[in-house]
mmCIF file of N, CA and C in Angstrom:
data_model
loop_
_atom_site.group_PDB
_atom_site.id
_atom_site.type_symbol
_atom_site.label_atom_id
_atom_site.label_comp_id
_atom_site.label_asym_id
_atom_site.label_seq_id
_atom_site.Cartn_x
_atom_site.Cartn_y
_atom_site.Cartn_z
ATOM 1 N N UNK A 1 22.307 75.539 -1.778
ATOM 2 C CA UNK A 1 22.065 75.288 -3.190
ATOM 3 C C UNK A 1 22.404 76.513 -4.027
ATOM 4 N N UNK A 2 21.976 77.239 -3.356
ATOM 5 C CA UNK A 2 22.346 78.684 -4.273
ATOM 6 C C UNK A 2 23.936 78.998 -4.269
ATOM 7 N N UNK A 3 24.921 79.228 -3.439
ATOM 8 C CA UNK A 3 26.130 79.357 -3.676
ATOM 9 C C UNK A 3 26.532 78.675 -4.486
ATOM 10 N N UNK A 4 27.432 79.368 -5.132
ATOM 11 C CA UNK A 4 28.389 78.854 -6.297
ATOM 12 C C UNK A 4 27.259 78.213 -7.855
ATOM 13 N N UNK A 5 26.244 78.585 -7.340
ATOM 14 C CA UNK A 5 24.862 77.877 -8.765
ATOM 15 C C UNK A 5 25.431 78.025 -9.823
ATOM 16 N N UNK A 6 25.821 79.810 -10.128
ATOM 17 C CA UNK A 6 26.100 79.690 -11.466
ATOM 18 C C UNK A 6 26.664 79.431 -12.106
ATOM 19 N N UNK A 7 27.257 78.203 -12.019
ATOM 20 C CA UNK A 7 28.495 77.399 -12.525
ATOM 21 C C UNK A 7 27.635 76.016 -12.867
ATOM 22 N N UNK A 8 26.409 76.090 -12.166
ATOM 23 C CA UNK A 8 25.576 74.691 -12.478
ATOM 24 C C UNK A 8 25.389 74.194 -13.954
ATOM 25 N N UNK A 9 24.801 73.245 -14.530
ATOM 26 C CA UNK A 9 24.648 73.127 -15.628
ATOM 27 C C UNK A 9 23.202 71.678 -15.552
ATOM 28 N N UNK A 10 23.208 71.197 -14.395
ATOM 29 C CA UNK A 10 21.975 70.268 -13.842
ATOM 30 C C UNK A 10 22.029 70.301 -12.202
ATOM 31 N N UNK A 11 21.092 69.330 -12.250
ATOM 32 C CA UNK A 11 20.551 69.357 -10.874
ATOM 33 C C UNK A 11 20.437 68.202 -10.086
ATOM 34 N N UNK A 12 20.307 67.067 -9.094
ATOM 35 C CA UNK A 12 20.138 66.601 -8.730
ATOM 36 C C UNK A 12 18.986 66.403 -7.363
ATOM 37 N N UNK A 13 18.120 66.290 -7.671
ATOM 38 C CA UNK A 13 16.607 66.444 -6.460
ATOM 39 C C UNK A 13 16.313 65.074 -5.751
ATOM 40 N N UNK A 14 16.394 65.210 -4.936
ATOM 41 C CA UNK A 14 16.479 64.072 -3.827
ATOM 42 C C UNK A 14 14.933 63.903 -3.076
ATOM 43 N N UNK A 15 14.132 63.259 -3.492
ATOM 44 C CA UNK A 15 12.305 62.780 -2.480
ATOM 45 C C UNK A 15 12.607 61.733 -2.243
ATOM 46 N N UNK A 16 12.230 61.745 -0.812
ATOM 47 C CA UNK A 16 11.816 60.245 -0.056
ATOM 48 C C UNK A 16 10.193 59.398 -0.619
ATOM 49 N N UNK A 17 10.590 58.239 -1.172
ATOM 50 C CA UNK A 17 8.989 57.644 -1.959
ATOM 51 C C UNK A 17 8.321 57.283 -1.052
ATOM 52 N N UNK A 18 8.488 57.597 0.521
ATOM 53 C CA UNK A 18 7.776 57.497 1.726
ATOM 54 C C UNK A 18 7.029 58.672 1.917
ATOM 55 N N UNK A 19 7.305 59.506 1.723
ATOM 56 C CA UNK A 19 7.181 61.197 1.733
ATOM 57 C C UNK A 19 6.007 62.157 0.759
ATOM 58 N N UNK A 20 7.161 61.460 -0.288
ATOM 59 C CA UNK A 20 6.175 61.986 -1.667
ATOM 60 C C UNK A 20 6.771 63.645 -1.514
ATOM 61 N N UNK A 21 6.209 64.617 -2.593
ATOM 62 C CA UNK A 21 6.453 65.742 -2.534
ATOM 63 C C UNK A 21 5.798 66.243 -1.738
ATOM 64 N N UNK A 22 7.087 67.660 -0.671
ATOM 65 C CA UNK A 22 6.470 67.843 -0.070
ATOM 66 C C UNK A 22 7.036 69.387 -0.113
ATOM 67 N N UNK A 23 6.687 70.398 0.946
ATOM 68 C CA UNK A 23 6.986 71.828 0.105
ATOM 69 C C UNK A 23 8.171 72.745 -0.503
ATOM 70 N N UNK A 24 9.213 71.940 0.385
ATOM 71 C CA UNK A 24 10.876 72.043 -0.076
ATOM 72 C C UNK A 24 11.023 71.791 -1.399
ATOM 73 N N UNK A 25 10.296 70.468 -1.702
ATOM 74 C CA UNK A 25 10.496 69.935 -2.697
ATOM 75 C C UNK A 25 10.317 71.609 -4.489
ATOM 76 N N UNK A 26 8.935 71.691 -3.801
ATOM 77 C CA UNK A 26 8.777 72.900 -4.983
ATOM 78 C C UNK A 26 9.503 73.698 -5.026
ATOM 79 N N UNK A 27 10.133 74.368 -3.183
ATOM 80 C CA UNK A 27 10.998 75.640 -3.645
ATOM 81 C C UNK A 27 12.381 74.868 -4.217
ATOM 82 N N UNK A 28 12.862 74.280 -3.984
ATOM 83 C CA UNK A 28 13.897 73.663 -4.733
ATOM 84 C C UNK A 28 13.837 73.815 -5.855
ATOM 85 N N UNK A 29 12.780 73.485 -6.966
ATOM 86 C CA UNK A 29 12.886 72.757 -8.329
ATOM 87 C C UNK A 29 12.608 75.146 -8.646
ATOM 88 N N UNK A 30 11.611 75.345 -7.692
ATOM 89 C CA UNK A 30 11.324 76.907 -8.117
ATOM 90 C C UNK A 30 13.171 77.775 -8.401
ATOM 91 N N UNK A 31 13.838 77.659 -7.333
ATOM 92 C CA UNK A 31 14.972 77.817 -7.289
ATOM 93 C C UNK A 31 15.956 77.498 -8.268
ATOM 94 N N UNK A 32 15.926 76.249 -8.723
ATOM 95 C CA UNK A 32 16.570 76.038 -9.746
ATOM 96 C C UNK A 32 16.589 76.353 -11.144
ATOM 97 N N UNK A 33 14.544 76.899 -11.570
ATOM 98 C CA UNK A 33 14.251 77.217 -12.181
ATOM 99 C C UNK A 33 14.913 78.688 -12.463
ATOM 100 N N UNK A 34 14.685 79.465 -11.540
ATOM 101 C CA UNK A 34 15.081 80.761 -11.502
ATOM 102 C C UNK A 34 16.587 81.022 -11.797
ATOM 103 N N UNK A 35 17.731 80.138 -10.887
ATOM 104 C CA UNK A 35 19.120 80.050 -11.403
ATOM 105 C C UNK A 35 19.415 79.479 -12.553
ATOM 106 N N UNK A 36 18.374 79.280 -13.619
ATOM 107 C CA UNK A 36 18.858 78.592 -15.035
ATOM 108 C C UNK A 36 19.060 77.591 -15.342
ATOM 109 N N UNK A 37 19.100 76.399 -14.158
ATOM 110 C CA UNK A 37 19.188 75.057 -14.570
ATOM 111 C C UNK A 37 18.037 74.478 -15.341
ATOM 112 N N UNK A 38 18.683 73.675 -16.523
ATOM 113 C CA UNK A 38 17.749 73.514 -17.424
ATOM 114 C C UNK A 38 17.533 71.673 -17.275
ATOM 115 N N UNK A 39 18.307 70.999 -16.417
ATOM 116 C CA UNK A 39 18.597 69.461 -16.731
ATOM 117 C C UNK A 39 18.427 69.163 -15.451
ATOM 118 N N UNK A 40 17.031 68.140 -14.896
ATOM 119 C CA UNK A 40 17.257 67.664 -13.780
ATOM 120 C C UNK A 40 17.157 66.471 -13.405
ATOM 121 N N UNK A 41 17.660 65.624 -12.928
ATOM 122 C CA UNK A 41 17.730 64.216 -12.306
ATOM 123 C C UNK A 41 16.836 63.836 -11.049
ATOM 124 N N UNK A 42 16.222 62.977 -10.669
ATOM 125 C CA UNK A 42 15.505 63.046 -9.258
ATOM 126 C C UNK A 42 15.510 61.262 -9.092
ATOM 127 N N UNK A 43 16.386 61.943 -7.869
ATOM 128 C CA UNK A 43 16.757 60.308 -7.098
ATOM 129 C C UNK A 43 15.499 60.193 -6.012
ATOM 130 N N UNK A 44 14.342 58.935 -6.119
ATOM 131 C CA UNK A 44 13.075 58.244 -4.992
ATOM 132 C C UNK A 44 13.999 57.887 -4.364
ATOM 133 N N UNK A 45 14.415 58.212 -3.162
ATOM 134 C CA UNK A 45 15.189 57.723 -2.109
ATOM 135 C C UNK A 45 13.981 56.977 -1.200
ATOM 136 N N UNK A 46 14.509 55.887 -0.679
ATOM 137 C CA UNK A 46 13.260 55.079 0.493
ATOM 138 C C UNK A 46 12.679 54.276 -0.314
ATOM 139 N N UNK A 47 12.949 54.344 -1.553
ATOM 140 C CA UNK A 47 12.227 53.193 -2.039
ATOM 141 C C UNK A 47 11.827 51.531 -1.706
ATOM 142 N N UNK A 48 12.984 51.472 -1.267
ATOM 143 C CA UNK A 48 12.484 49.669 -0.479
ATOM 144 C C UNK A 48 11.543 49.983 0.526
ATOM 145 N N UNK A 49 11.591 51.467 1.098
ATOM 146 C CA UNK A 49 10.360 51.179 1.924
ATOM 147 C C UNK A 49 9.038 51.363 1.591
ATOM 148 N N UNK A 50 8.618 51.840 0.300
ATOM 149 C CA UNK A 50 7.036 52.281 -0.041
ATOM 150 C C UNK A 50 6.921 50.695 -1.231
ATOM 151 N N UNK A 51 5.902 50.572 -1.296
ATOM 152 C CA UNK A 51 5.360 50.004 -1.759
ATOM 153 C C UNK A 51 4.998 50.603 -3.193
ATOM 154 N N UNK A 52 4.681 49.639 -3.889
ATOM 155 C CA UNK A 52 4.612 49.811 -5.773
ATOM 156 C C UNK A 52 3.730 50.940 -6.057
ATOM 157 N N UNK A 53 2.660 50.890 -5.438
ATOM 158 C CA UNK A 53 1.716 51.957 -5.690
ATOM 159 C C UNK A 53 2.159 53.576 -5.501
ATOM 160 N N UNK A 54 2.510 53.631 -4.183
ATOM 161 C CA UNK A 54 2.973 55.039 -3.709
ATOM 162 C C UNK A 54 4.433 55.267 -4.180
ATOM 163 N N UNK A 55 5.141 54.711 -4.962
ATOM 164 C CA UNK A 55 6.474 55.070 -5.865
ATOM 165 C C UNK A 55 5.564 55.347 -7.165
ATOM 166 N N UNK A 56 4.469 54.555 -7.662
ATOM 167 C CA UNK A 56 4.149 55.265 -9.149
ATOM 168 C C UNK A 56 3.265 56.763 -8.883
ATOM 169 N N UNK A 57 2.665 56.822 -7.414
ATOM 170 C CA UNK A 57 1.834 58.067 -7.380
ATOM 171 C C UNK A 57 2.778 59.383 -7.517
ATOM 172 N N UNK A 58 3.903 58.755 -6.486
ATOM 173 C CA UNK A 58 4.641 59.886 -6.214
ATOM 174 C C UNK A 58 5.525 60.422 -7.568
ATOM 175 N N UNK A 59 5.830 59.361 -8.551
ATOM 176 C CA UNK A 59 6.807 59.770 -9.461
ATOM 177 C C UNK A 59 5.520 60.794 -10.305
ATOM 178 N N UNK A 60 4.430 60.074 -10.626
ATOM 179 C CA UNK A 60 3.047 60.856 -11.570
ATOM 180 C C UNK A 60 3.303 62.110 -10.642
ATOM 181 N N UNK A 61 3.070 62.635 -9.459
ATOM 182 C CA UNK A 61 2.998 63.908 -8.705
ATOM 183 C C UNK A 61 4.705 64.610 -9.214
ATOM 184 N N UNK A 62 5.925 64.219 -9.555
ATOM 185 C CA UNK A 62 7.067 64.529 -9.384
ATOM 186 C C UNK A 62 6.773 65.491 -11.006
ATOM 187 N N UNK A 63 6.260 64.085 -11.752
ATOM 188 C CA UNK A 63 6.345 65.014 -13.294
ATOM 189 C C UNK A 63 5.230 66.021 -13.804
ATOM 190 N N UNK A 64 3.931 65.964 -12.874
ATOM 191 C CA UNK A 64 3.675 66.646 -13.105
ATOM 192 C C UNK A 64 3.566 68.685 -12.571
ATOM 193 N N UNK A 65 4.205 68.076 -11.360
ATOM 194 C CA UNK A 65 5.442 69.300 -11.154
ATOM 195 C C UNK A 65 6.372 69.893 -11.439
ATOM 196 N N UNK A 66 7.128 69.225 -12.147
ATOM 197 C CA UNK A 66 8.409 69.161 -12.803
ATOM 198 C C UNK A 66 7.760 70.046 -14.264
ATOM 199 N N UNK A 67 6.859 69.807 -14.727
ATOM 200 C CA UNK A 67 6.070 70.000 -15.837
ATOM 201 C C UNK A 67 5.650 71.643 -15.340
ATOM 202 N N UNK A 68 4.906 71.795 -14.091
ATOM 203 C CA UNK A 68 4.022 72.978 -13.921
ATOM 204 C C UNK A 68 5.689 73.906 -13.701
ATOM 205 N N UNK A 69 6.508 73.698 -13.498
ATOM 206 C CA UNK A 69 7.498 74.609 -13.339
ATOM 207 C C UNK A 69 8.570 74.872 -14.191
ATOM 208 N N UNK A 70 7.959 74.327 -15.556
ATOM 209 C CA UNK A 70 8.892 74.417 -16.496
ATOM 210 C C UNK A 70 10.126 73.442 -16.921
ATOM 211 N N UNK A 71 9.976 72.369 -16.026
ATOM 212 C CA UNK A 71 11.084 71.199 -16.764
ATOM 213 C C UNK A 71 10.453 70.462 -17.708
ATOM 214 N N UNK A 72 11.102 69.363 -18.190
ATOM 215 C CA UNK A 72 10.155 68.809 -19.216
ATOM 216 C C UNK A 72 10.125 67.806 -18.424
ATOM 217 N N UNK A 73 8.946 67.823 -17.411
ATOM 218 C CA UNK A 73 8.725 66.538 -16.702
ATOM 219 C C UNK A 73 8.361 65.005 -17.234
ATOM 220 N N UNK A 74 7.959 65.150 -18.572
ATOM 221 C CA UNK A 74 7.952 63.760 -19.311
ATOM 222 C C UNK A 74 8.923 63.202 -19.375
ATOM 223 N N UNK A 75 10.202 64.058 -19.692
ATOM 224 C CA UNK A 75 11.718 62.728 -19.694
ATOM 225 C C UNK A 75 12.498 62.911 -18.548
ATOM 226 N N UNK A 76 12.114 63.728 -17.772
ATOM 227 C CA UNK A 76 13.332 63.973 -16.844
ATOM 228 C C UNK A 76 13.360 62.222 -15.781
ATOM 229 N N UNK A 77 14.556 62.270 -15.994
ATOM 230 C CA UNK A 77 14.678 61.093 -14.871
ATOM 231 C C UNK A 77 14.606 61.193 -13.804
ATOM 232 N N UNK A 78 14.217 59.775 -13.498
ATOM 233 C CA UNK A 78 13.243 59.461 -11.986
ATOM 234 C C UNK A 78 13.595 58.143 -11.958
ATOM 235 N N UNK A 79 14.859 57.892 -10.698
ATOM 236 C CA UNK A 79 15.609 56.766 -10.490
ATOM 237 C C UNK A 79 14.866 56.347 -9.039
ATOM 238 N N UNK A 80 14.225 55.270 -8.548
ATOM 239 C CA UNK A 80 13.972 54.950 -7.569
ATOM 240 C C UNK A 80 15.312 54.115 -6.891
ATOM 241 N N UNK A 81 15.534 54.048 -5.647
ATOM 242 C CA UNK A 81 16.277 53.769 -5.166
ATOM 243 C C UNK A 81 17.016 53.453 -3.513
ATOM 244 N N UNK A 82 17.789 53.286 -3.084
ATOM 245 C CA UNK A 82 17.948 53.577 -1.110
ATOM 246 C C UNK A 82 19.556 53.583 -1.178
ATOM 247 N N UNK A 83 19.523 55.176 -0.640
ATOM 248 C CA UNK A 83 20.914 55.313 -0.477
ATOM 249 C C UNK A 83 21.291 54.437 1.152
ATOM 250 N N UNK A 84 20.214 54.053 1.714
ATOM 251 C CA UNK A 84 21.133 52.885 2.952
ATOM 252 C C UNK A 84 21.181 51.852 2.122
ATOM 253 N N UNK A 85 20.673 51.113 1.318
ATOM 254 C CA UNK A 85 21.219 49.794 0.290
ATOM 255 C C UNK A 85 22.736 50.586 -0.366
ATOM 256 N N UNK A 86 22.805 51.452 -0.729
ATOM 257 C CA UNK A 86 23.941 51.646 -1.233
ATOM 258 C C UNK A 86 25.003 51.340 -0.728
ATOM 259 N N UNK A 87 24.968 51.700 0.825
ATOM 260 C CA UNK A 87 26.263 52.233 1.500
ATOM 261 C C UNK A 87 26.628 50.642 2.189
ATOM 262 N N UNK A 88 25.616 49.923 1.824
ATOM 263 C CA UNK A 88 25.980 48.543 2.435
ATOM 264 C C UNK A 88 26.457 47.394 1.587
#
């Protein structure tokens, strides 16, 4: 992630909604913070597999992280989704 960053201009953050955040997850968003990215996207990957509840806990846990580290976790997008539905 770090090579070539400073050319970044957003981000793309990838959680499993099976998973939920977990400690990668922070140094990631910490990391990005620090290299200047100001715009981030976050794809719920696994989503067909969690259930309604634990996709809304996990996205509430995403922003309000996203928030404690300086993004504006209120708008940042939060696409639920399954990259194996994709590829099929």
């Amino acid at each position: 992630m770090i090579t070539g960053s400073s050319q970044m201009d957003g981000a793309i953050l990838v959680v499993a909604a099976t998973d939920g955040v977990m400690p990668q997850t922070r140094e990631h968003l910490l990391l990005a913070k620090q290299i200047g990215i100001e715009k981030i996207v976050v794809f719920m990957n696994k989503a067909d597999a969690a259930d309604k509840e634990m996709i809304e806990l996990v996205e509430l846990e995403l922003r309000e992280l996203l928030t404690q580290i300086g993004f504006d976790g209120e708008h940042t997008p939060i696409i639920p989704g399954s990259a194996l539905y994709a590829l099929e």
